[in-house]
GROMACS .gro file of N, CA and C in nm:
model
  225
    1MET      N    1  -1.411   0.406   0.039
    1MET     CA    2  -1.250   0.315   0.155
    1MET      C    3  -1.174   0.306  -0.007
    2MET      N    4  -1.016   0.323   0.032
    2MET     CA    5  -0.949   0.268  -0.092
    2MET      C    6  -0.908   0.167  -0.034
    3ASN      N    7  -0.805   0.051  -0.129
    3ASN     CA    8  -0.811  -0.073  -0.141
    3ASN      C    9  -0.612  -0.053  -0.208
    4PHE      N   10  -0.616  -0.133  -0.063
    4PHE     CA   11  -0.424  -0.151  -0.034
    4PHE      C   12  -0.309  -0.208  -0.226
    5GLY      N   13  -0.424  -0.301  -0.202
    5GLY     CA   14  -0.404  -0.356  -0.342
    5GLY      C   15  -0.421  -0.298  -0.419
    6SER      N   16  -0.485  -0.239  -0.475
    6SER     CA   17  -0.467  -0.131  -0.670
    6SER      C   18  -0.406  -0.027  -0.687
    7ILE      N   19  -0.355   0.032  -0.512
    7ILE     CA   20  -0.305   0.119  -0.487
    7ILE      C   21  -0.137   0.088  -0.539
    8LEU      N   22  -0.112  -0.052  -0.350
    8LEU     CA   23   0.082  -0.051  -0.437
    8LEU      C   24   0.070  -0.152  -0.580
    9ASN      N   25  -0.052  -0.214  -0.613
    9ASN     CA   26   0.079  -0.268  -0.706
    9ASN      C   27  -0.004  -0.248  -0.836
   10ASN      N   28  -0.016  -0.063  -0.878
   10ASN     CA   29  -0.028  -0.013  -0.983
   10ASN      C   30   0.115   0.006  -1.082
   11ASN      N   31   0.083  -0.037  -1.230
   11ASN     CA   32   0.197   0.043  -1.239
   11ASN      C   33   0.318   0.141  -1.212
   12ILE      N   34   0.302   0.222  -1.178
   12ILE     CA   35   0.353   0.413  -1.132
   12ILE      C   36   0.410   0.295  -0.968
   13MET      N   37   0.393   0.238  -0.935
   13MET     CA   38   0.465   0.230  -0.756
   13MET      C   39   0.532   0.132  -0.789
   14GLY      N   40   0.575   0.047  -0.853
   14GLY     CA   41   0.599  -0.111  -0.871
   14GLY      C   42   0.714  -0.069  -0.878
   15ASN      N   43   0.847   0.082  -0.892
   15ASN     CA   44   0.952   0.046  -0.865
   15ASN      C   45   1.046   0.198  -0.816
   16ILE      N   46   0.962   0.202  -0.717
   16ILE     CA   47   1.038   0.328  -0.643
   16ILE      C   48   1.183   0.418  -0.660
   17LYS      N   49   1.214   0.314  -0.780
   17LYS     CA   50   1.378   0.397  -0.744
   17LYS      C   51   1.405   0.472  -0.917
   18GLY      N   52   1.308   0.394  -1.017
   18GLY     CA   53   1.248   0.545  -1.130
   18GLY      C   54   1.198   0.589  -1.159
   19LEU      N   55   1.162   0.666  -1.003
   19LEU     CA   56   1.150   0.754  -1.002
   19LEU      C   57   1.284   0.894  -0.992
   20ASN      N   58   1.247   0.997  -1.103
   20ASN     CA   59   1.359   1.099  -1.112
   20ASN      C   60   1.292   1.217  -1.069
   21GLN      N   61   1.386   1.305  -1.107
   21GLN     CA   62   1.352   1.463  -1.170
   21GLN      C   63   1.202   1.459  -1.170
   22ASP      N   64   1.165   1.475  -1.253
   22ASP     CA   65   1.079   1.459  -1.405
   22ASP      C   66   0.924   1.376  -1.396
   23SER      N   67   0.980   1.305  -1.252
   23SER     CA   68   0.889   1.234  -1.244
   23SER      C   69   0.788   1.374  -1.203
   24THR      N   70   0.618   1.307  -1.262
   24THR     CA   71   0.564   1.414  -1.218
   24THR      C   72   0.519   1.395  -1.078
   25PHE      N   73   0.410   1.529  -1.015
   25PHE     CA   74   0.367   1.551  -0.946
   25PHE      C   75   0.345   1.361  -0.870
   26SER      N   76   0.205   1.345  -0.929
   26SER     CA   77   0.117   1.255  -0.903
   26SER      C   78   0.171   1.099  -0.897
   27ASP      N   79   0.351   1.040  -0.975
   27ASP     CA   80   0.389   0.979  -0.938
   27ASP      C   81   0.458   0.993  -0.875
   28LYS      N   82   0.513   1.088  -0.830
   28LYS     CA   83   0.562   1.078  -0.619
   28LYS      C   84   0.540   1.111  -0.459
   29VAL      N   85   0.324   1.173  -0.519
   29VAL     CA   86   0.300   1.167  -0.457
   29VAL      C   87   0.241   0.980  -0.385
   30MET      N   88   0.214   0.877  -0.484
   30MET     CA   89   0.163   0.809  -0.493
   30MET      C   90   0.327   0.700  -0.462
   31VAL      N   91   0.405   0.736  -0.487
   31VAL     CA   92   0.524   0.690  -0.395
   31VAL      C   93   0.463   0.687  -0.286
   32GLY      N   94   0.501   0.775  -0.243
   32GLY     CA   95   0.518   0.825  -0.089
   32GLY      C   96   0.412   0.788  -0.036
   33LEU      N   97   0.240   0.781  -0.059
   33LEU     CA   98   0.141   0.711  -0.052
   33LEU      C   99   0.202   0.538  -0.050
   34LYS      N  100   0.264   0.451  -0.083
   34LYS     CA  101   0.307   0.330  -0.072
   34LYS      C  102   0.411   0.283  -0.006
   35ILE      N  103   0.450   0.397   0.017
   35ILE     CA  104   0.574   0.365   0.142
   35ILE      C  105   0.565   0.343   0.274
   36ALA      N  106   0.338   0.469   0.247
   36ALA     CA  107   0.392   0.478   0.380
   36ALA      C  108   0.278   0.360   0.507
   37LEU      N  109   0.189   0.298   0.295
   37LEU     CA  110   0.116   0.224   0.382
   37LEU      C  111   0.194   0.105   0.429
   38ARG      N  112   0.313   0.042   0.340
   38ARG     CA  113   0.360  -0.034   0.424
   38ARG      C  114   0.418  -0.002   0.518
   39LYS      N  115   0.428   0.088   0.572
   39LYS     CA  116   0.497   0.146   0.689
   39LYS      C  117   0.384   0.049   0.785
   40MET      N  118   0.303   0.148   0.726
   40MET     CA  119   0.178   0.086   0.806
   40MET      C  120   0.151  -0.028   0.893
   41ALA      N  121   0.161  -0.085   0.741
   41ALA     CA  122   0.140  -0.200   0.738
   41ALA      C  123   0.133  -0.317   0.837
   42GLU      N  124   0.404  -0.287   0.813
   42GLU     CA  125   0.510  -0.349   0.905
   42GLU      C  126   0.439  -0.338   0.965
   43GLU      N  127   0.424  -0.224   1.061
   43GLU     CA  128   0.444  -0.207   1.224
   43GLU      C  129   0.303  -0.283   1.308
   44ALA      N  130   0.159  -0.283   1.179
   44ALA     CA  131   0.083  -0.316   1.281
   44ALA      C  132   0.077  -0.455   1.259
   45ALA      N  133   0.108  -0.539   1.180
   45ALA     CA  134   0.227  -0.714   1.192
   45ALA      C  135   0.247  -0.715   1.332
   46LEU      N  136   0.406  -0.621   1.354
   46LEU     CA  137   0.380  -0.677   1.475
   46LEU      C  138   0.372  -0.719   1.607
   47ASN      N  139   0.289  -0.622   1.583
   47ASN     CA  140   0.142  -0.564   1.697
   47ASN      C  141   0.054  -0.705   1.679
   48ASP      N  142   0.046  -0.716   1.627
   48ASP     CA  143  -0.097  -0.843   1.618
   48ASP      C  144  -0.156  -0.801   1.549
   49GLU      N  145  -0.184  -0.678   1.543
   49GLU     CA  146  -0.245  -0.647   1.475
   49GLU      C  147  -0.448  -0.592   1.366
   50SER      N  148  -0.551  -0.565   1.309
   50SER     CA  149  -0.580  -0.565   1.206
   50SER      C  150  -0.649  -0.468   1.144
   51LEU      N  151  -0.610  -0.482   1.009
   51LEU     CA  152  -0.612  -0.321   0.982
   51LEU      C  153  -0.781  -0.271   0.925
   52VAL      N  154  -0.893  -0.169   0.906
   52VAL     CA  155  -0.980  -0.173   0.792
   52VAL      C  156  -0.923  -0.124   0.666
   53ILE      N  157  -0.937  -0.171   0.547
   53ILE     CA  158  -0.986  -0.177   0.392
   53ILE      C  159  -1.085  -0.266   0.335
   54GLY      N  160  -1.098  -0.157   0.255
   54GLY     CA  161  -1.216  -0.159   0.150
   54GLY      C  162  -1.143  -0.233   0.039
   55ASP      N  163  -1.282  -0.324   0.001
   55ASP     CA  164  -1.206  -0.447  -0.144
   55ASP      C  165  -1.284  -0.367  -0.277
   56LYS      N  166  -1.232  -0.467  -0.417
   56LYS     CA  167  -1.318  -0.402  -0.488
   56LYS      C  168  -1.506  -0.323  -0.497
   57GLU      N  169  -1.539  -0.386  -0.431
   57GLU     CA  170  -1.693  -0.340  -0.389
   57GLU      C  171  -1.725  -0.243  -0.373
   58GLY      N  172  -1.673  -0.208  -0.227
   58GLY     CA  173  -1.654  -0.084  -0.211
   58GLY      C  174  -1.664  -0.088  -0.030
   59ASN      N  175  -1.692  -0.232  -0.059
   59ASN     CA  176  -1.721  -0.298   0.129
   59ASN      C  177  -1.563  -0.295   0.227
   60VAL      N  178  -1.588  -0.329   0.325
   60VAL     CA  179  -1.571  -0.304   0.473
   60VAL      C  180  -1.491  -0.449   0.495
   61LYS      N  181  -1.425  -0.452   0.491
   61LYS     CA  182  -1.360  -0.592   0.614
   61LYS      C  183  -1.180  -0.552   0.697
   62TRP      N  184  -1.245  -0.657   0.840
   62TRP     CA  185  -1.114  -0.632   0.899
   62TRP      C  186  -1.010  -0.722   0.820
   63VAL      N  187  -0.866  -0.730   0.822
   63VAL     CA  188  -0.786  -0.814   0.766
   63VAL      C  189  -0.687  -0.808   0.826
   64PRO      N  190  -0.650  -0.915   0.888
   64PRO     CA  191  -0.532  -0.913   1.032
   64PRO      C  192  -0.372  -0.868   0.942
   65ALA      N  193  -0.286  -0.790   0.964
   65ALA     CA  194  -0.180  -0.705   0.884
   65ALA      C  195  -0.081  -0.823   0.798
   66LYS      N  196  -0.119  -0.892   0.856
   66LYS     CA  197   0.064  -1.020   0.901
   66LYS      C  198  -0.063  -1.094   0.710
   67GLU      N  199  -0.103  -1.116   0.733
   67GLU     CA  200  -0.244  -1.148   0.586
   67GLU      C  201  -0.175  -1.008   0.477
   68LEU      N  202  -0.219  -0.882   0.466
   68LEU     CA  203  -0.234  -0.823   0.402
   68LEU      C  204  -0.047  -0.763   0.356
   69LEU      N  205   0.004  -0.799   0.481
   69LEU     CA  206   0.133  -0.726   0.417
   69LEU      C  207   0.211  -0.913   0.327
   70LYS      N  208   0.130  -1.058   0.319
   70LYS     CA  209   0.219  -1.136   0.205
   70LYS      C  210   0.139  -1.107   0.055
   71THR      N  211   0.043  -0.960   0.057
   71THR     CA  212   0.012  -0.924  -0.006
   71THR      C  213   0.025  -0.818  -0.172
   72LEU      N  214   0.116  -0.720  -0.035
   72LEU     CA  215   0.148  -0.649  -0.145
   72LEU      C  216   0.328  -0.619  -0.119
   73PRO      N  217   0.297  -0.601  -0.299
   73PRO     CA  218   0.527  -0.565  -0.289
   73PRO      C  219   0.623  -0.511  -0.237
   74GLU      N  220   0.699  -0.558  -0.229
   74GLU     CA  221   0.831  -0.532  -0.165
   74GLU      C  222   0.807  -0.416  -0.226
   75LYS      N  223   0.921  -0.342  -0.098
   75LYS     CA  224   0.983  -0.221  -0.044
   75LYS      C  225   1.052  -0.189  -0.258
   0.00000   0.00000   0.00000
C-alpha cells in the first residue's frame, strides 16, 4: 500500500511550478499524482470521511481525512 506522506513530501513533488517541458515523464506523473491525492483528501475531509493509508512498515490505517490534510504539503 502506498504511503501518502512519502509520495507527497518527495523533493520532486515540492514545486509544481518547477516543472517544464524538459521535466521527465516520471516527474510529471508524480506531480499529477500529488494533485490527485490532495484533491481526494480535500473532498473526503469535506464529507468527514476517513481514508485508508499504509504506514512505512506496511500496516494499514484508517485516518480521518482532516487529520491527513494537516500532514500534506500545500498545493
